[in-house]
Every structure is written in C-alpha cells, then in structure tokens.
Amino acid sequence: MIDIAIPLDGVRLERDGSLTQRALRVLASEPLSSADVAQRVLGITGGAGAAAAAVFALLGADPRFRVSAQGVWSLAASEPPAAPARRLRDEAFVVVDVETTGGSPKQGHRVTEVAAVRVTGGQIRDTFCTLVNPERPIPGMISSLTGITNAMVAGQPRFAQVAPEVSRALDGCVFVAHNAAFDWRFICHELSMCTGMTLSGRQLCTVRLARKLLPQLPSRSLDGLALFFGLEIESRHRALDDALATARVLIHFIDMLDEQGVADWDGLQAVLGKRKPRAPRKKKRMPQSMEVA
C-alpha cells in the first residue's frame, strides 16, 4: 500500500473508512495497549501478535500517534504554536482535472485521464498528466465530448500503476478544481480501490470562488471564465488543457483577492462564507375581486 507522509494542512492520504479518526477519538481519552486499540478501533480480539501487527500497520507511520516500549499507544504531544499564516499567493496549490467514463464512480465509472498542475507564487511550476486505462468501455457520447477513445487507452497504465505519481503530484498542496467535488470524488475512489487509502486536506473550488468574485457573469463555466479573462483552451475536455486553464483562472482570482486585501487562507474562507442577504419578499396582492372594500 502507498503511505506518504504529507503536511497536515495540505492534501494527505488516510486509511479509507477513517479508522485513524476513530483511533484519535479513542486515544484522546486515555493511553491504551495494542490489544485494547485492536479491539476498540479494529474490532480484533485474541491473537496478541496479529492484533499488535494490525495496530502498527494502521498507526505506526502516523505522526499523530506514539507508542511506548511497552506497547502502549497514546496521542503525540501537541504541536508547537502555529507559524504565521502564509500569504495566499505563497500557498502551494495543485489544480486537478480528470476525464472519466461517466458522471459517478458509484455507478462504476472510472478515470480515463488525470492531470495535476502545481501553482505557487502566482506561477505555474509543474505539470503532470497521463491517460489511464479505465478497465471498462468508454461510452461513445463521452468519446465524442473528450476525444478519448477506447483505442487510445487500451495500452495505457491502469490507475493503480499511476497512483504513486498522482499521490506525489498532490503531496502537501491545496486541492483545486473547477467543480472540485467531482474531481475529488473520482480521485478518492480510484485511490481507495487500488491502495485502501483516501484523500484528506484542504480543497478549493474555482466555480464557488467565481460565484463570489464574479457574480455579474451569466456563466461561471470554465469556458465562460476563459472568455472573461481572455484565456485560450487548446483542447477542451482534455485533462491537462482544462487543468492549465483552471490554474490560470486561479492565478487571476488570487490577484483579485490580493487587490481586495484578502491575504491568507482564513481570509479566503471568509470570502467564500459570505452570503448575499435575501431580498425582502414582495407582499402578494390579492386579486381585486377578493380585496376587502
């Protein structure tokens, strides 16, 4: 299994099913032996050696836990006071785009192409992209939209083969996408199937940000934003070109936020949390025939 240590404020891989979260809750109350952790977190009873091995496999590489020489588990010491907040422009972002065989992994759809573009300091720093064999046919309608055919992916690696590269591309960054929930859901599903791990960390959706910063636009689609900012998308609905376009939109948004005095991640969250006040409801006028004289 892939297990990569990633800073807590960026994207990280966690055991799928949040067993580590259960362990955090259990050990927050009191230190426990490996056998007790195995029973209360993993539901394993008996077989002390196997239980201890299972607990070490789950928690041994996680810096949030520590174990004594006697095999007693507890939470690691509290982290030192947080360093001053990074400027938003200095955050490490990774802009992700996936092409898929359909709209939902719950319906068995798979990734056919994945791209990741790193952005920091207001500049694109690095890119990663690969076609992926989805291990299932690509519907004709999807091929017409993306240009990705069954023949193109037939000889490409399966997601399990590119998972280490995808994980490294996401390592420690804020996960950004246009309609981020879609891309996050597919990446989590693919990683879970081949590694037993899932993603955890900060996300930023450029659709949501566009609604806050450009409310006047009739459309906050990627095409609409590209038109507004004068960006060219060479091959629409291909992962790398869409990710590059989204990255350039993100850089424009960071510039806009900077002009508004939004300096860091907390400030950005405040912007995203603002809601427009509801307009007062107009009192309905009864038909004239029903009005009281």
PDB file of C-alpha atoms in Angstrom:
ATOM      1  CA  MET A   1       0.000   0.000   0.000  1.00  0.00           C
ATOM      2  CA  ILE A   2       1.073   3.573  -0.634  1.00  0.00           C
ATOM      3  CA  ASP A   3       1.550   5.566   2.577  1.00  0.00           C
ATOM      4  CA  ILE A   4       3.026   9.014   2.087  1.00  0.00           C
ATOM      5  CA  ALA A   5       3.699  11.473   4.888  1.00  0.00           C
ATOM      6  CA  ILE A   6       2.152  14.787   3.877  1.00  0.00           C
ATOM      7  CA  PRO A   7       1.899  18.065   5.838  1.00  0.00           C
ATOM      8  CA  LEU A   8      -1.382  18.221   7.754  1.00  0.00           C
ATOM      9  CA  ASP A   9      -2.533  21.442   6.092  1.00  0.00           C
ATOM     10  CA  GLY A  10      -2.240  20.009   2.582  1.00  0.00           C
ATOM     11  CA  VAL A  11      -3.739  17.014   0.852  1.00  0.00           C
ATOM     12  CA  ARG A  12      -2.785  13.760   2.543  1.00  0.00           C
ATOM     13  CA  LEU A  13      -3.642  10.091   2.194  1.00  0.00           C
ATOM     14  CA  GLU A  14      -5.538   8.438   5.035  1.00  0.00           C
ATOM     15  CA  ARG A  15      -6.801   4.949   5.632  1.00  0.00           C
ATOM     16  CA  ASP A  16     -10.128   4.634   3.882  1.00  0.00           C
ATOM     17  CA  GLY A  17     -13.012   4.373   6.344  1.00  0.00           C
ATOM     18  CA  SER A  18     -11.400   6.812   8.823  1.00  0.00           C
ATOM     19  CA  LEU A  19     -10.103   4.167  11.241  1.00  0.00           C
ATOM     20  CA  THR A  20      -7.406   6.664  12.177  1.00  0.00           C
ATOM     21  CA  GLN A  21     -10.112   9.140  13.158  1.00  0.00           C
ATOM     22  CA  ARG A  22     -11.643   6.501  15.418  1.00  0.00           C
ATOM     23  CA  ALA A  23      -8.217   5.872  16.950  1.00  0.00           C
ATOM     24  CA  LEU A  24      -7.791   9.603  17.573  1.00  0.00           C
ATOM     25  CA  ARG A  25     -11.095   9.720  19.432  1.00  0.00           C
ATOM     26  CA  VAL A  26     -10.365   6.592  21.488  1.00  0.00           C
ATOM     27  CA  LEU A  27      -6.840   7.613  22.486  1.00  0.00           C
ATOM     28  CA  ALA A  28      -7.903  11.162  23.308  1.00  0.00           C
ATOM     29  CA  SER A  29      -9.455   9.730  26.492  1.00  0.00           C
ATOM     30  CA  GLU A  30      -6.587   7.541  27.697  1.00  0.00           C
ATOM     31  CA  PRO A  31      -3.496   5.613  26.556  1.00  0.00           C
ATOM     32  CA  LEU A  32      -4.221   2.009  25.561  1.00  0.00           C
ATOM     33  CA  SER A  33      -2.291  -1.175  24.942  1.00  0.00           C
ATOM     34  CA  SER A  34      -2.026  -2.561  21.420  1.00  0.00           C
ATOM     35  CA  ALA A  35      -4.570  -5.246  22.317  1.00  0.00           C
ATOM     36  CA  ASP A  36      -7.080  -2.637  23.548  1.00  0.00           C
ATOM     37  CA  VAL A  37      -6.564  -0.462  20.451  1.00  0.00           C
ATOM     38  CA  ALA A  38      -7.046  -3.522  18.227  1.00  0.00           C
ATOM     39  CA  GLN A  39     -10.292  -4.379  19.985  1.00  0.00           C
ATOM     40  CA  ARG A  40     -11.801  -0.897  20.262  1.00  0.00           C
ATOM     41  CA  VAL A  41     -10.671   0.504  16.899  1.00  0.00           C
ATOM     42  CA  LEU A  42     -10.328  -2.532  14.636  1.00  0.00           C
ATOM     43  CA  GLY A  43     -12.692  -4.952  16.314  1.00  0.00           C
ATOM     44  CA  ILE A  44      -9.928  -7.573  16.622  1.00  0.00           C
ATOM     45  CA  THR A  45      -9.926  -9.831  19.671  1.00  0.00           C
ATOM     46  CA  GLY A  46      -7.444 -12.571  20.566  1.00  0.00           C
ATOM     47  CA  GLY A  47      -4.159 -13.284  18.785  1.00  0.00           C
ATOM     48  CA  ALA A  48      -1.976 -10.698  20.522  1.00  0.00           C
ATOM     49  CA  GLY A  49       0.748 -10.819  17.872  1.00  0.00           C
ATOM     50  CA  ALA A  50      -1.637 -10.337  14.942  1.00  0.00           C
ATOM     51  CA  ALA A  51      -3.534  -7.604  16.808  1.00  0.00           C
ATOM     52  CA  ALA A  52      -0.332  -5.687  17.540  1.00  0.00           C
ATOM     53  CA  ALA A  53       0.806  -6.020  13.919  1.00  0.00           C
ATOM     54  CA  ALA A  54      -2.539  -4.679  12.684  1.00  0.00           C
ATOM     55  CA  VAL A  55      -2.341  -1.678  15.015  1.00  0.00           C
ATOM     56  CA  PHE A  56       1.230  -0.921  13.937  1.00  0.00           C
ATOM     57  CA  ALA A  57       0.178  -1.145  10.268  1.00  0.00           C
ATOM     58  CA  LEU A  58      -2.597   1.374  10.907  1.00  0.00           C
ATOM     59  CA  LEU A  59      -0.893   3.847  13.248  1.00  0.00           C
ATOM     60  CA  GLY A  60       2.841   3.192  13.155  1.00  0.00           C
ATOM     61  CA  ALA A  61       3.724   5.704  10.428  1.00  0.00           C
ATOM     62  CA  ASP A  62       1.222   8.363  11.526  1.00  0.00           C
ATOM     63  CA  PRO A  63       2.952  11.234  13.404  1.00  0.00           C
ATOM     64  CA  ARG A  64      -0.218  11.897  15.410  1.00  0.00           C
ATOM     65  CA  PHE A  65       0.341   8.702  17.425  1.00  0.00           C
ATOM     66  CA  ARG A  66       3.177   7.387  19.565  1.00  0.00           C
ATOM     67  CA  VAL A  67       3.833   4.017  21.178  1.00  0.00           C
ATOM     68  CA  SER A  68       5.992   3.227  24.206  1.00  0.00           C
ATOM     69  CA  ALA A  69       8.497   0.415  24.520  1.00  0.00           C
ATOM     70  CA  GLN A  70       5.794  -1.486  26.448  1.00  0.00           C
ATOM     71  CA  GLY A  71       3.367  -1.254  23.502  1.00  0.00           C
ATOM     72  CA  VAL A  72       1.123   1.438  24.996  1.00  0.00           C
ATOM     73  CA  TRP A  73      -0.385   3.831  22.433  1.00  0.00           C
ATOM     74  CA  SER A  74      -1.183   7.493  23.039  1.00  0.00           C
ATOM     75  CA  LEU A  75      -1.562  10.706  21.089  1.00  0.00           C
ATOM     76  CA  ALA A  76       1.614  12.549  20.185  1.00  0.00           C
ATOM     77  CA  ALA A  77       2.433  15.743  22.036  1.00  0.00           C
ATOM     78  CA  SER A  78       0.576  18.845  20.973  1.00  0.00           C
ATOM     79  CA  GLU A  79       2.046  20.648  18.017  1.00  0.00           C
ATOM     80  CA  PRO A  80       4.005  23.857  18.680  1.00  0.00           C
ATOM     81  CA  PRO A  81       2.212  27.157  18.157  1.00  0.00           C
ATOM     82  CA  ALA A  82       1.270  27.703  14.544  1.00  0.00           C
ATOM     83  CA  ALA A  83       3.644  29.715  12.422  1.00  0.00           C
ATOM     84  CA  PRO A  84       2.407  32.996  10.970  1.00  0.00           C
ATOM     85  CA  ALA A  85      -0.150  32.386   8.230  1.00  0.00           C
ATOM     86  CA  ARG A  86       1.263  32.043   4.722  1.00  0.00           C
ATOM     87  CA  ARG A  87       0.250  34.620   2.186  1.00  0.00           C
ATOM     88  CA  LEU A  88      -2.380  33.239  -0.153  1.00  0.00           C
ATOM     89  CA  ARG A  89      -0.034  33.798  -3.085  1.00  0.00           C
ATOM     90  CA  ASP A  90       2.607  31.640  -1.392  1.00  0.00           C
ATOM     91  CA  GLU A  91       0.302  28.682  -0.753  1.00  0.00           C
ATOM     92  CA  ALA A  92       1.062  25.529  -2.725  1.00  0.00           C
ATOM     93  CA  PHE A  93      -1.932  24.702  -4.912  1.00  0.00           C
ATOM     94  CA  VAL A  94      -2.417  21.691  -7.170  1.00  0.00           C
ATOM     95  CA  VAL A  95      -5.047  22.160  -9.860  1.00  0.00           C
ATOM     96  CA  VAL A  96      -6.576  18.828 -10.838  1.00  0.00           C
ATOM     97  CA  ASP A  97      -8.736  17.708 -13.738  1.00  0.00           C
ATOM     98  CA  VAL A  98      -9.960  14.227 -14.552  1.00  0.00           C
ATOM     99  CA  GLU A  99     -11.713  12.854 -17.596  1.00  0.00           C
ATOM    100  CA  THR A 100     -13.929   9.862 -16.906  1.00  0.00           C
ATOM    101  CA  THR A 101     -16.219   7.293 -18.495  1.00  0.00           C
ATOM    102  CA  GLY A 102     -19.255   8.913 -16.860  1.00  0.00           C
ATOM    103  CA  GLY A 103     -20.592  11.071 -14.088  1.00  0.00           C
ATOM    104  CA  SER A 104     -20.329   8.977 -10.931  1.00  0.00           C
ATOM    105  CA  PRO A 105     -17.870   6.421  -9.522  1.00  0.00           C
ATOM    106  CA  LYS A 106     -20.778   4.916  -7.581  1.00  0.00           C
ATOM    107  CA  GLN A 107     -22.156   3.774 -10.944  1.00  0.00           C
ATOM    108  CA  GLY A 108     -18.879   2.075 -11.795  1.00  0.00           C
ATOM    109  CA  HIS A 109     -17.406   4.897 -13.884  1.00  0.00           C
ATOM    110  CA  ARG A 110     -13.632   5.244 -13.974  1.00  0.00           C
ATOM    111  CA  VAL A 111     -10.921   7.795 -14.758  1.00  0.00           C
ATOM    112  CA  THR A 112      -9.577   7.889 -18.339  1.00  0.00           C
ATOM    113  CA  GLU A 113      -7.166  10.803 -17.922  1.00  0.00           C
ATOM    114  CA  VAL A 114      -5.788  12.740 -14.957  1.00  0.00           C
ATOM    115  CA  ALA A 115      -3.776  15.969 -14.848  1.00  0.00           C
ATOM    116  CA  ALA A 116      -2.279  17.976 -11.992  1.00  0.00           C
ATOM    117  CA  VAL A 117      -0.773  21.473 -12.272  1.00  0.00           C
ATOM    118  CA  ARG A 118       1.166  22.952  -9.355  1.00  0.00           C
ATOM    119  CA  VAL A 119       0.800  26.663  -8.697  1.00  0.00           C
ATOM    120  CA  THR A 120       2.675  28.760  -6.139  1.00  0.00           C
ATOM    121  CA  GLY A 121       3.904  32.326  -6.028  1.00  0.00           C
ATOM    122  CA  GLY A 122       1.322  33.224  -8.654  1.00  0.00           C
ATOM    123  CA  GLN A 123       3.001  30.986 -11.255  1.00  0.00           C
ATOM    124  CA  ILE A 124       2.566  27.538 -12.772  1.00  0.00           C
ATOM    125  CA  ARG A 125       5.519  25.487 -11.525  1.00  0.00           C
ATOM    126  CA  ASP A 126       4.995  21.920 -12.699  1.00  0.00           C
ATOM    127  CA  THR A 127       2.555  19.693 -14.596  1.00  0.00           C
ATOM    128  CA  PHE A 128       1.656  16.019 -14.620  1.00  0.00           C
ATOM    129  CA  CYS A 129      -0.723  14.234 -16.989  1.00  0.00           C
ATOM    130  CA  THR A 130      -1.428  10.697 -18.113  1.00  0.00           C
ATOM    131  CA  LEU A 131      -4.071   8.734 -19.922  1.00  0.00           C
ATOM    132  CA  VAL A 132      -5.466   5.867 -17.850  1.00  0.00           C
ATOM    133  CA  ASN A 133      -6.913   2.539 -18.898  1.00  0.00           C
ATOM    134  CA  PRO A 134     -10.343   2.595 -17.174  1.00  0.00           C
ATOM    135  CA  GLU A 135     -10.767  -1.180 -17.466  1.00  0.00           C
ATOM    136  CA  ARG A 136     -14.214  -0.661 -18.917  1.00  0.00           C
ATOM    137  CA  PRO A 137     -15.555   0.663 -22.256  1.00  0.00           C
ATOM    138  CA  ILE A 138     -15.811   4.400 -22.834  1.00  0.00           C
ATOM    139  CA  PRO A 139     -19.324   5.319 -23.997  1.00  0.00           C
ATOM    140  CA  GLY A 140     -19.470   6.870 -27.478  1.00  0.00           C
ATOM    141  CA  MET A 141     -21.046  10.055 -26.123  1.00  0.00           C
ATOM    142  CA  ILE A 142     -18.095  10.532 -23.764  1.00  0.00           C
ATOM    143  CA  SER A 143     -15.560   9.877 -26.546  1.00  0.00           C
ATOM    144  CA  SER A 144     -17.331  12.494 -28.673  1.00  0.00           C
ATOM    145  CA  LEU A 145     -17.012  15.018 -25.832  1.00  0.00           C
ATOM    146  CA  THR A 146     -13.419  14.341 -24.773  1.00  0.00           C
ATOM    147  CA  GLY A 147     -11.859  12.852 -27.899  1.00  0.00           C
ATOM    148  CA  ILE A 148     -10.552   9.982 -25.738  1.00  0.00           C
ATOM    149  CA  THR A 149     -11.347   6.643 -27.373  1.00  0.00           C
ATOM    150  CA  ASN A 150     -11.124   3.026 -26.300  1.00  0.00           C
ATOM    151  CA  ALA A 151      -8.204   2.548 -28.679  1.00  0.00           C
ATOM    152  CA  MET A 152      -6.294   5.444 -27.070  1.00  0.00           C
ATOM    153  CA  VAL A 153      -6.481   3.999 -23.553  1.00  0.00           C
ATOM    154  CA  ALA A 154      -6.100   0.302 -24.435  1.00  0.00           C
ATOM    155  CA  GLY A 155      -2.328   0.306 -23.930  1.00  0.00           C
ATOM    156  CA  GLN A 156      -2.215   2.885 -21.142  1.00  0.00           C
ATOM    157  CA  PRO A 157      -1.445   2.146 -17.468  1.00  0.00           C
ATOM    158  CA  ARG A 158      -4.250   1.338 -15.059  1.00  0.00           C
ATOM    159  CA  PHE A 159      -4.844   3.784 -12.235  1.00  0.00           C
ATOM    160  CA  ALA A 160      -3.100   1.507  -9.751  1.00  0.00           C
ATOM    161  CA  GLN A 161       0.081   1.889 -11.804  1.00  0.00           C
ATOM    162  CA  VAL A 162      -0.015   5.705 -11.791  1.00  0.00           C
ATOM    163  CA  ALA A 163      -1.292   6.089  -8.205  1.00  0.00           C
ATOM    164  CA  PRO A 164       2.201   6.806  -6.783  1.00  0.00           C
ATOM    165  CA  GLU A 165       2.745   9.611  -9.318  1.00  0.00           C
ATOM    166  CA  VAL A 166      -0.728  11.036  -8.669  1.00  0.00           C
ATOM    167  CA  SER A 167      -0.079  10.953  -4.912  1.00  0.00           C
ATOM    168  CA  ARG A 168       3.238  12.752  -5.317  1.00  0.00           C
ATOM    169  CA  ALA A 169       1.599  15.389  -7.530  1.00  0.00           C
ATOM    170  CA  LEU A 170      -0.973  16.109  -4.808  1.00  0.00           C
ATOM    171  CA  ASP A 171       1.549  15.921  -1.976  1.00  0.00           C
ATOM    172  CA  GLY A 172       1.020  18.699   0.576  1.00  0.00           C
ATOM    173  CA  CYS A 173      -0.935  21.054  -1.703  1.00  0.00           C
ATOM    174  CA  VAL A 174      -4.360  22.637  -1.575  1.00  0.00           C
ATOM    175  CA  PHE A 175      -6.538  20.578  -3.951  1.00  0.00           C
ATOM    176  CA  VAL A 176      -8.111  22.891  -6.567  1.00  0.00           C
ATOM    177  CA  ALA A 177     -10.518  22.037  -9.375  1.00  0.00           C
ATOM    178  CA  HIS A 178     -13.353  23.529 -11.366  1.00  0.00           C
ATOM    179  CA  ASN A 179     -16.264  21.803  -9.628  1.00  0.00           C
ATOM    180  CA  ALA A 180     -13.839  20.319  -7.122  1.00  0.00           C
ATOM    181  CA  ALA A 181     -16.270  17.787  -5.642  1.00  0.00           C
ATOM    182  CA  PHE A 182     -16.366  15.867  -8.950  1.00  0.00           C
ATOM    183  CA  ASP A 183     -12.592  15.512  -9.333  1.00  0.00           C
ATOM    184  CA  TRP A 184     -12.025  14.884  -5.599  1.00  0.00           C
ATOM    185  CA  ARG A 185     -14.660  12.133  -5.592  1.00  0.00           C
ATOM    186  CA  PHE A 186     -13.113  10.292  -8.549  1.00  0.00           C
ATOM    187  CA  ILE A 187      -9.527  10.572  -7.269  1.00  0.00           C
ATOM    188  CA  CYS A 188     -10.590   9.328  -3.815  1.00  0.00           C
ATOM    189  CA  HIS A 189     -12.489   6.423  -5.357  1.00  0.00           C
ATOM    190  CA  GLU A 190      -9.600   5.357  -7.566  1.00  0.00           C
ATOM    191  CA  LEU A 191      -7.049   5.610  -4.743  1.00  0.00           C
ATOM    192  CA  SER A 192      -9.317   3.718  -2.388  1.00  0.00           C
ATOM    193  CA  MET A 193      -9.756   0.847  -4.835  1.00  0.00           C
ATOM    194  CA  CYS A 194      -6.060   0.361  -5.512  1.00  0.00           C
ATOM    195  CA  THR A 195      -4.405   1.407  -2.231  1.00  0.00           C
ATOM    196  CA  GLY A 196      -7.039   1.282   0.506  1.00  0.00           C
ATOM    197  CA  MET A 197      -6.313   4.970   1.130  1.00  0.00           C
ATOM    198  CA  THR A 198      -8.334   8.118   0.562  1.00  0.00           C
ATOM    199  CA  LEU A 199      -7.583  11.855   0.465  1.00  0.00           C
ATOM    200  CA  SER A 200      -7.849  14.324   3.305  1.00  0.00           C
ATOM    201  CA  GLY A 201      -6.966  18.010   3.239  1.00  0.00           C
ATOM    202  CA  ARG A 202      -7.961  21.436   2.017  1.00  0.00           C
ATOM    203  CA  GLN A 203      -9.994  21.884  -1.141  1.00  0.00           C
ATOM    204  CA  LEU A 204     -10.807  24.938  -3.245  1.00  0.00           C
ATOM    205  CA  CYS A 205     -13.490  25.012  -5.929  1.00  0.00           C
ATOM    206  CA  THR A 206     -12.994  27.672  -8.616  1.00  0.00           C
ATOM    207  CA  VAL A 207     -16.710  27.528  -9.509  1.00  0.00           C
ATOM    208  CA  ARG A 208     -17.592  28.515  -5.965  1.00  0.00           C
ATOM    209  CA  LEU A 209     -14.924  31.206  -5.923  1.00  0.00           C
ATOM    210  CA  ALA A 210     -16.145  32.571  -9.260  1.00  0.00           C
ATOM    211  CA  ARG A 211     -19.647  32.974  -7.825  1.00  0.00           C
ATOM    212  CA  LYS A 212     -18.200  35.203  -5.090  1.00  0.00           C
ATOM    213  CA  LEU A 213     -15.720  37.223  -7.160  1.00  0.00           C
ATOM    214  CA  LEU A 214     -17.602  37.492 -10.463  1.00  0.00           C
ATOM    215  CA  PRO A 215     -21.309  37.463  -9.593  1.00  0.00           C
ATOM    216  CA  GLN A 216     -22.097  39.501 -12.696  1.00  0.00           C
ATOM    217  CA  LEU A 217     -21.093  36.736 -15.107  1.00  0.00           C
ATOM    218  CA  PRO A 218     -24.026  34.850 -16.632  1.00  0.00           C
ATOM    219  CA  SER A 219     -21.952  31.644 -16.601  1.00  0.00           C
ATOM    220  CA  ARG A 220     -19.152  30.510 -14.324  1.00  0.00           C
ATOM    221  CA  SER A 221     -18.269  27.564 -16.557  1.00  0.00           C
ATOM    222  CA  LEU A 222     -14.609  27.122 -17.450  1.00  0.00           C
ATOM    223  CA  ASP A 223     -15.411  28.373 -20.955  1.00  0.00           C
ATOM    224  CA  GLY A 224     -17.141  31.434 -19.527  1.00  0.00           C
ATOM    225  CA  LEU A 225     -14.224  32.271 -17.245  1.00  0.00           C
ATOM    226  CA  ALA A 226     -11.685  31.694 -20.030  1.00  0.00           C
ATOM    227  CA  LEU A 227     -13.623  34.135 -22.217  1.00  0.00           C
ATOM    228  CA  PHE A 228     -13.767  36.702 -19.412  1.00  0.00           C
ATOM    229  CA  PHE A 229     -10.018  36.536 -18.716  1.00  0.00           C
ATOM    230  CA  GLY A 230      -9.008  36.191 -22.374  1.00  0.00           C
ATOM    231  CA  LEU A 231      -7.581  32.686 -21.978  1.00  0.00           C
ATOM    232  CA  GLU A 232      -7.314  30.106 -24.732  1.00  0.00           C
ATOM    233  CA  ILE A 233      -8.055  26.442 -24.041  1.00  0.00           C
ATOM    234  CA  GLU A 234      -6.340  24.410 -26.735  1.00  0.00           C
ATOM    235  CA  SER A 235      -8.201  21.116 -26.249  1.00  0.00           C
ATOM    236  CA  ARG A 236     -11.356  21.474 -24.185  1.00  0.00           C
ATOM    237  CA  HIS A 237     -12.335  18.436 -22.104  1.00  0.00           C
ATOM    238  CA  ARG A 238      -8.777  17.116 -22.080  1.00  0.00           C
ATOM    239  CA  ALA A 239      -7.333  16.914 -18.593  1.00  0.00           C
ATOM    240  CA  LEU A 240      -4.093  18.870 -18.977  1.00  0.00           C
ATOM    241  CA  ASP A 241      -5.516  21.739 -21.028  1.00  0.00           C
ATOM    242  CA  ASP A 242      -8.509  22.111 -18.710  1.00  0.00           C
ATOM    243  CA  ALA A 243      -6.231  21.977 -15.645  1.00  0.00           C
ATOM    244  CA  LEU A 244      -3.903  24.603 -17.141  1.00  0.00           C
ATOM    245  CA  ALA A 245      -6.856  26.873 -17.905  1.00  0.00           C
ATOM    246  CA  THR A 246      -8.197  26.429 -14.368  1.00  0.00           C
ATOM    247  CA  ALA A 247      -4.727  27.182 -12.969  1.00  0.00           C
ATOM    248  CA  ARG A 248      -4.595  30.448 -14.915  1.00  0.00           C
ATOM    249  CA  VAL A 249      -8.094  31.323 -13.676  1.00  0.00           C
ATOM    250  CA  LEU A 250      -6.901  30.610 -10.132  1.00  0.00           C
ATOM    251  CA  ILE A 251      -3.956  32.979 -10.569  1.00  0.00           C
ATOM    252  CA  HIS A 252      -6.339  35.729 -11.750  1.00  0.00           C
ATOM    253  CA  PHE A 253      -8.532  35.069  -8.706  1.00  0.00           C
ATOM    254  CA  ILE A 254      -5.527  35.328  -6.375  1.00  0.00           C
ATOM    255  CA  ASP A 255      -4.704  38.706  -7.956  1.00  0.00           C
ATOM    256  CA  MET A 256      -8.309  39.851  -7.413  1.00  0.00           C
ATOM    257  CA  LEU A 257      -8.285  38.681  -3.801  1.00  0.00           C
ATOM    258  CA  ASP A 258      -4.968  40.452  -3.218  1.00  0.00           C
ATOM    259  CA  GLU A 259      -6.489  43.706  -4.512  1.00  0.00           C
ATOM    260  CA  GLN A 260      -9.364  43.228  -2.056  1.00  0.00           C
ATOM    261  CA  GLY A 261      -6.933  42.810   0.837  1.00  0.00           C
ATOM    262  CA  VAL A 262      -7.532  39.082   1.252  1.00  0.00           C
ATOM    263  CA  ALA A 263      -4.115  37.985   2.460  1.00  0.00           C
ATOM    264  CA  ASP A 264      -4.309  34.350   3.546  1.00  0.00           C
ATOM    265  CA  TRP A 265      -6.324  31.126   3.616  1.00  0.00           C
ATOM    266  CA  ASP A 266      -8.509  32.265   6.525  1.00  0.00           C
ATOM    267  CA  GLY A 267      -9.354  35.427   4.609  1.00  0.00           C
ATOM    268  CA  LEU A 268     -10.271  33.353   1.567  1.00  0.00           C
ATOM    269  CA  GLN A 269     -12.569  31.183   3.680  1.00  0.00           C
ATOM    270  CA  ALA A 270     -14.266  34.325   4.978  1.00  0.00           C
ATOM    271  CA  VAL A 271     -14.909  35.419   1.380  1.00  0.00           C
ATOM    272  CA  LEU A 272     -16.341  32.021   0.467  1.00  0.00           C
ATOM    273  CA  GLY A 273     -18.512  32.035   3.566  1.00  0.00           C
ATOM    274  CA  LYS A 274     -20.231  35.324   2.791  1.00  0.00           C
ATOM    275  CA  ARG A 275     -23.840  35.044   1.718  1.00  0.00           C
ATOM    276  CA  LYS A 276     -25.848  37.669  -0.058  1.00  0.00           C
ATOM    277  CA  PRO A 277     -28.662  38.997   2.108  1.00  0.00           C
ATOM    278  CA  ARG A 278     -32.030  37.757   0.951  1.00  0.00           C
ATOM    279  CA  ALA A 279     -34.174  40.330  -0.756  1.00  0.00           C
ATOM    280  CA  PRO A 280     -37.370  41.021   1.211  1.00  0.00           C
ATOM    281  CA  ARG A 281     -40.312  39.094  -0.138  1.00  0.00           C
ATOM    282  CA  LYS A 282     -42.829  41.149  -2.013  1.00  0.00           C
ATOM    283  CA  LYS A 283     -46.236  41.012  -0.438  1.00  0.00           C
ATOM    284  CA  LYS A 284     -48.620  39.310  -2.809  1.00  0.00           C
ATOM    285  CA  ARG A 285     -51.564  41.457  -3.749  1.00  0.00           C
ATOM    286  CA  MET A 286     -54.881  39.678  -3.727  1.00  0.00           C
ATOM    287  CA  PRO A 287     -56.924  39.756  -6.882  1.00  0.00           C
ATOM    288  CA  GLN A 288     -59.125  42.833  -6.926  1.00  0.00           C
ATOM    289  CA  SER A 289     -62.258  40.718  -6.674  1.00  0.00           C
ATOM    290  CA  MET A 290     -61.008  39.282  -3.329  1.00  0.00           C
ATOM    291  CA  GLU A 291     -59.874  42.527  -1.705  1.00  0.00           C
ATOM    292  CA  VAL A 292     -61.828  43.795   1.269  1.00  0.00           C
ATOM    293  CA  ALA A 293     -63.538  47.049   0.426  1.00  0.00           C
TER     294      ALA A 293
END
